[in-house]
Coordinates of C-alpha atoms and ligand atoms in Angstrom, one line a residue:
M296 CA 0.0 0.0 0.0
S297 CA 2.3 2.8 -1.2
H298 CA -0.6 5.2 -1.8
Y299 CA -2.4 6.4 1.3
P300 CA -5.2 8.8 0.2
Q301 CA -6.0 10.0 3.7
A302 CA -2.4 10.5 4.8
D303 CA -2.9 14.2 5.7
F304 CA -5.7 13.2 8.1
Y305 CA -3.9 10.3 9.7
A306 CA -1.8 12.0 12.5
A307 CA -4.9 13.9 13.7
V308 CA -7.3 11.0 13.8
A309 CA -4.8 8.5 15.2
L310 CA -3.6 10.7 18.0
D311 CA -6.4 9.9 20.5
S312 CA -6.1 6.2 20.0
W313 CA -2.3 6.4 20.6
D314 CA -3.0 8.4 23.8
T315 CA -4.4 5.2 25.2
F316 CA -2.6 2.6 23.0
G317 CA 0.8 4.1 23.5
P318 CA 1.0 3.4 27.2
T319 CA -0.2 -0.2 26.5
V320 CA 2.6 -0.7 24.0
A321 CA 5.2 1.0 26.3
A322 CA 4.2 -1.4 29.2
A323 CA 4.5 -4.4 26.9
L324 CA 7.9 -3.3 25.8
A325 CA 9.2 -2.3 29.2
P326 CA 11.1 -5.6 29.9
W327 CA 13.2 -4.8 26.8
A328 CA 13.9 -1.2 27.8
G329 CA 17.6 -1.7 28.7
R330 CA 18.5 -4.1 26.0
P331 CA 21.1 -3.2 23.4
G332 CA 20.7 -3.9 19.7
V333 CA 18.4 -3.0 16.8
A334 CA 14.6 -2.6 16.6
V335 CA 12.4 -2.6 13.5
D336 CA 9.0 -0.9 13.3
A337 CA 7.1 -2.3 10.3
G338 CA 4.5 -0.1 8.8
A339 CA 5.6 2.9 10.9
G340 CA 3.0 5.3 9.4
T341 CA 3.6 8.8 10.6
G342 CA 5.9 7.6 13.4
L343 CA 3.4 7.5 16.3
S344 CA 4.4 3.8 16.8
T345 CA 8.1 4.5 16.2
Q346 CA 8.0 7.3 18.8
V347 CA 6.6 5.0 21.5
L348 CA 9.0 2.2 20.6
A349 CA 12.0 4.6 20.8
S350 CA 10.7 6.0 24.1
V351 CA 11.2 2.6 25.7
F352 CA 13.9 0.8 23.6
A353 CA 17.2 2.7 23.8
G354 CA 19.0 1.1 20.8
E355 CA 18.9 1.7 17.1
V356 CA 15.5 1.8 15.3
L357 CA 14.7 1.0 11.7
A358 CA 11.4 2.5 10.8
C359 CA 9.9 1.0 7.6
E360 CA 7.1 2.8 5.9
P361 CA 6.1 2.1 2.2
A362 CA 3.6 4.9 1.8
F363 CA 5.3 8.1 0.5
A364 CA 3.0 10.6 2.2
L365 CA 3.1 8.9 5.5
R366 CA 6.8 8.5 5.3
A367 CA 7.1 12.3 4.8
S368 CA 5.4 12.7 8.2
L369 CA 7.6 10.0 9.7
M370 CA 10.7 11.8 8.5
T371 CA 9.4 15.1 10.0
R372 CA 8.8 13.4 13.3
V373 CA 12.3 11.8 13.3
T374 CA 14.2 14.9 12.2
G375 CA 12.3 17.0 14.7
D376 CA 13.6 15.1 17.7
P377 CA 17.3 15.2 18.6
D378 CA 17.2 11.7 20.1
L379 CA 15.2 10.1 17.2
I380 CA 17.4 11.6 14.5
R381 CA 20.5 10.1 16.0
R382 CA 19.3 6.5 16.2
T383 CA 16.3 6.1 13.8
T384 CA 16.7 5.2 10.2
V385 CA 13.6 5.8 7.9
L386 CA 13.3 3.1 5.2
P387 CA 10.8 3.1 2.3
W388 CA 10.1 -0.7 2.5
D389 CA 6.9 -2.7 2.8
V390 CA 7.2 -6.0 4.7
D391 CA 8.3 -8.1 1.7
R392 CA 11.1 -5.7 0.9
M393 CA 11.9 -5.3 4.6
I394 CA 12.5 -9.0 5.2
G395 CA 14.5 -9.2 2.1
E396 CA 16.8 -6.3 3.1
I397 CA 17.2 -6.7 6.8
S398 CA 19.4 -9.6 7.7
E399 CA 20.9 -8.9 11.2
P400 CA 20.0 -9.8 14.8
L401 CA 16.9 -7.9 16.0
T402 CA 16.0 -7.3 19.6
V403 CA 12.6 -5.8 19.0
V404 CA 10.2 -6.0 16.0
T405 CA 6.9 -4.1 16.1
A406 CA 3.9 -4.1 13.7
F407 CA 1.0 -2.0 14.9
N408 CA -2.3 -1.4 13.2
M409 CA -0.9 -2.9 10.0
F410 CA -0.7 -6.7 10.1
G411 CA -4.0 -7.1 8.4
H412 CA -2.6 -5.4 5.3
V413 CA -0.3 -8.4 4.9
G414 CA -1.5 -11.6 3.2
D415 CA -0.7 -15.3 3.9
D416 CA 2.5 -15.6 1.8
T417 CA 4.1 -12.5 3.4
R418 CA 3.0 -13.5 6.9
A419 CA 4.7 -16.9 6.4
A420 CA 7.9 -15.2 5.2
F421 CA 7.7 -12.7 8.1
W422 CA 7.6 -15.5 10.7
A423 CA 10.5 -17.3 9.0
W424 CA 12.5 -14.1 9.0
L425 CA 11.7 -13.5 12.6
G426 CA 12.6 -17.1 13.5
R427 CA 16.0 -16.5 11.9
W428 CA 16.8 -13.0 13.2
L429 CA 15.1 -12.4 16.5
T430 CA 17.7 -12.5 19.2
D431 CA 17.5 -15.1 22.0
D432 CA 16.3 -12.3 24.4
G433 CA 14.3 -10.4 21.7
V434 CA 10.5 -9.8 21.2
A435 CA 8.1 -9.2 18.4
V436 CA 4.9 -7.3 19.2
I437 CA 2.0 -7.3 16.8
G438 CA -1.4 -5.7 17.4
P439 CA -3.9 -4.8 18.4
I440 CA -5.3 -8.2 17.4
A441 CA -8.9 -7.6 18.2
E442 CA -9.1 -4.4 16.1
Q443 CA -7.7 -6.3 13.1
D444 CA -10.5 -8.9 13.2
T445 CA -13.2 -7.2 11.1
G446 CA -15.4 -10.3 11.3
S447 CA -16.2 -9.5 15.0
R448 CA -17.8 -6.2 14.1
D449 CA -21.1 -5.6 12.6
E450 CA -21.3 -3.6 9.4
R451 CA -22.5 -0.3 10.9
E452 CA -20.6 2.9 10.5
T453 CA -18.5 3.4 13.6
P454 CA -17.0 6.8 14.5
L455 CA -13.3 6.9 15.3
P456 CA -12.1 9.5 17.8
S457 CA -12.1 13.0 16.3
R458 CA -9.5 15.6 17.0
A459 CA -9.5 19.4 16.8
V460 CA -6.5 21.0 15.2
G461 CA -6.7 24.7 15.4
R462 CA -10.1 25.8 14.0
L463 CA -10.8 22.5 12.2
T464 CA -12.0 19.1 13.5
Y465 CA -10.7 16.0 11.8
S466 CA -12.9 12.9 12.1
A467 CA -13.4 9.5 10.5
T468 CA -16.0 6.7 10.4
A469 CA -15.2 3.1 9.7
R470 CA -17.4 0.3 8.4
A471 CA -16.1 -3.3 8.3
E472 CA -17.4 -5.5 5.6
T473 CA -17.0 -9.2 6.1
I474 CA -15.9 -10.9 2.9
D475 CA -15.3 -14.4 4.3
D476 CA -13.9 -16.1 7.3
T477 CA -10.4 -14.7 6.8
H478 CA -10.9 -11.5 4.7
G479 CA -12.6 -8.3 5.4
R480 CA -12.7 -4.8 3.7
W481 CA -12.6 -1.6 5.6
H482 CA -14.6 1.4 4.3
L483 CA -13.5 4.7 5.8
T484 CA -14.9 8.2 5.4
W485 CA -12.7 11.1 6.5
R486 CA -14.2 14.5 7.2
I487 CA -12.9 17.9 8.1
H488 CA -15.4 20.3 9.8
D489 CA -15.1 24.0 10.6
G490 CA -17.7 24.2 13.3
D491 CA -20.8 22.7 11.7
R492 CA -19.6 23.3 8.2
L493 CA -18.1 20.3 6.3
V494 CA -15.1 21.5 4.4
D495 CA -13.6 18.3 3.1
E496 CA -14.8 14.7 2.8
R497 CA -12.9 11.7 1.4
S498 CA -13.4 8.0 1.3
S499 CA -11.1 5.0 1.1
S500 CA -11.5 1.2 1.1
F501 CA -8.9 -1.4 1.6
D502 CA -8.8 -5.2 2.1
W503 CA -7.9 -6.6 5.4
Q504 CA -6.8 -10.1 6.3
R505 CA -8.0 -11.2 9.7
A506 CA -5.4 -12.1 12.3
H507 CA -6.7 -15.2 14.3
P508 CA -4.5 -15.4 17.4
E509 CA -4.3 -19.2 17.3
V510 CA -3.2 -19.1 13.6
L511 CA -0.5 -16.6 14.4
I512 CA 0.7 -18.6 17.5
A513 CA 0.9 -21.8 15.4
A514 CA 2.8 -20.0 12.6
A515 CA 5.3 -18.5 15.1
A516 CA 5.8 -22.0 16.6
E517 CA 6.8 -23.4 13.2
H518 CA 9.9 -21.1 13.4
G519 CA 10.9 -21.8 17.0
L520 CA 9.0 -18.8 18.6
T521 CA 6.5 -18.8 21.4
A522 CA 3.7 -16.3 20.9
R523 CA 1.0 -15.4 23.4
L524 CA -1.9 -12.9 23.4
T525 CA -1.8 -10.4 26.2
D526 CA -5.0 -9.2 28.0
D527 CA -4.5 -5.9 26.0
G528 CA -4.8 -7.7 22.7
L529 CA -1.1 -7.6 21.8
L530 CA 0.6 -10.7 20.4
L531 CA 4.1 -11.1 21.9
A532 CA 6.5 -13.6 20.3
T533 CA 9.8 -14.6 21.9
R534 CA 12.2 -17.5 21.7
A535 CA 10.9 -19.6 24.5
Ligands
SAM177 C1 -3.1 2.3 10.2 S1 -1.4 2.6 9.7 C2 -0.5 2.3 11.1 C3 0.7 3.1 11.3 C4 1.5 3.0 12.6 N1 2.0 1.7 12.8 C5 0.5 3.3 13.7 O1 0.1 2.4 14.4 O2 0.2 4.5 13.9 C6 -1.1 1.2 8.7 C7 0.3 1.3 8.1 O3 0.6 0.1 7.4 C8 1.3 0.4 6.3 N2 1.3 -0.7 5.3 C9 0.3 -1.1 4.5 N3 0.7 -2.2 3.8 C10 1.9 -2.6 4.2 C11 2.9 -3.6 3.9 N4 2.6 -4.5 3.0 N5 4.1 -3.6 4.5 C12 4.4 -2.6 5.4 N6 3.5 -1.6 5.8 C13 2.3 -1.6 5.2 C14 0.7 1.6 5.7 O4 1.4 2.3 4.8 C15 0.4 2.4 7.0 O5 1.5 3.1 7.4

């Protein structure tokens, strides 16, 4: 997904969910806080996930983001922070390219709000890559799993948190269409309001592959990894 038609809305609309999701991620990563080494953030978006990862993990961070417009925001976030600019590398890679290019021991690998973009073949290659490169004391964190499971939602329009930025309010609604047991399609509508006046509206749809925890846990096990689902809906994979 190198084109992201709502890229200019993303940082505003995602901010509130990261206000609550960020501390959850930070708590899950806390045991890896003092470890040396390299971390990868797959599908880093505008860098909200990268920022939380780097706030806990003190080593080098490789932030991979294939969408040009989101990567521009990611680069702005990284270059605007003296700590991030020193130890974060921004890479234009999707997961397929990322696992082809990165061949070195990894202490932390994260994939937030993005695993559903990735199909079966890429998932299989991802687990094999993790099985090869995750260090003995490393962790991979994927999630949130529940949000990726479009099949558990009805097909009503659901509002996402809205966010005022200056005079304007950015909002989005999401509708999950179930295609079959493993595939869904998200339909999103993005709106900008100035008070009651609608000043912009855009829609986008994309396919989503469900992430059944038991399937992910079995796939991880095939490559020598033990994965478990936390109460917060994060999948943590380690070398048992
Ligand atoms: C909802 S955003 C999440 C961004 C960030 N991780 C966060 O949680 O704020 C989904 C991200 O997945 C990325 N993405 C989509 N398909 C991808 C793929 N095949 N490989 C890597 N990233 C992908 C998109 O470009 C986008 O940045």
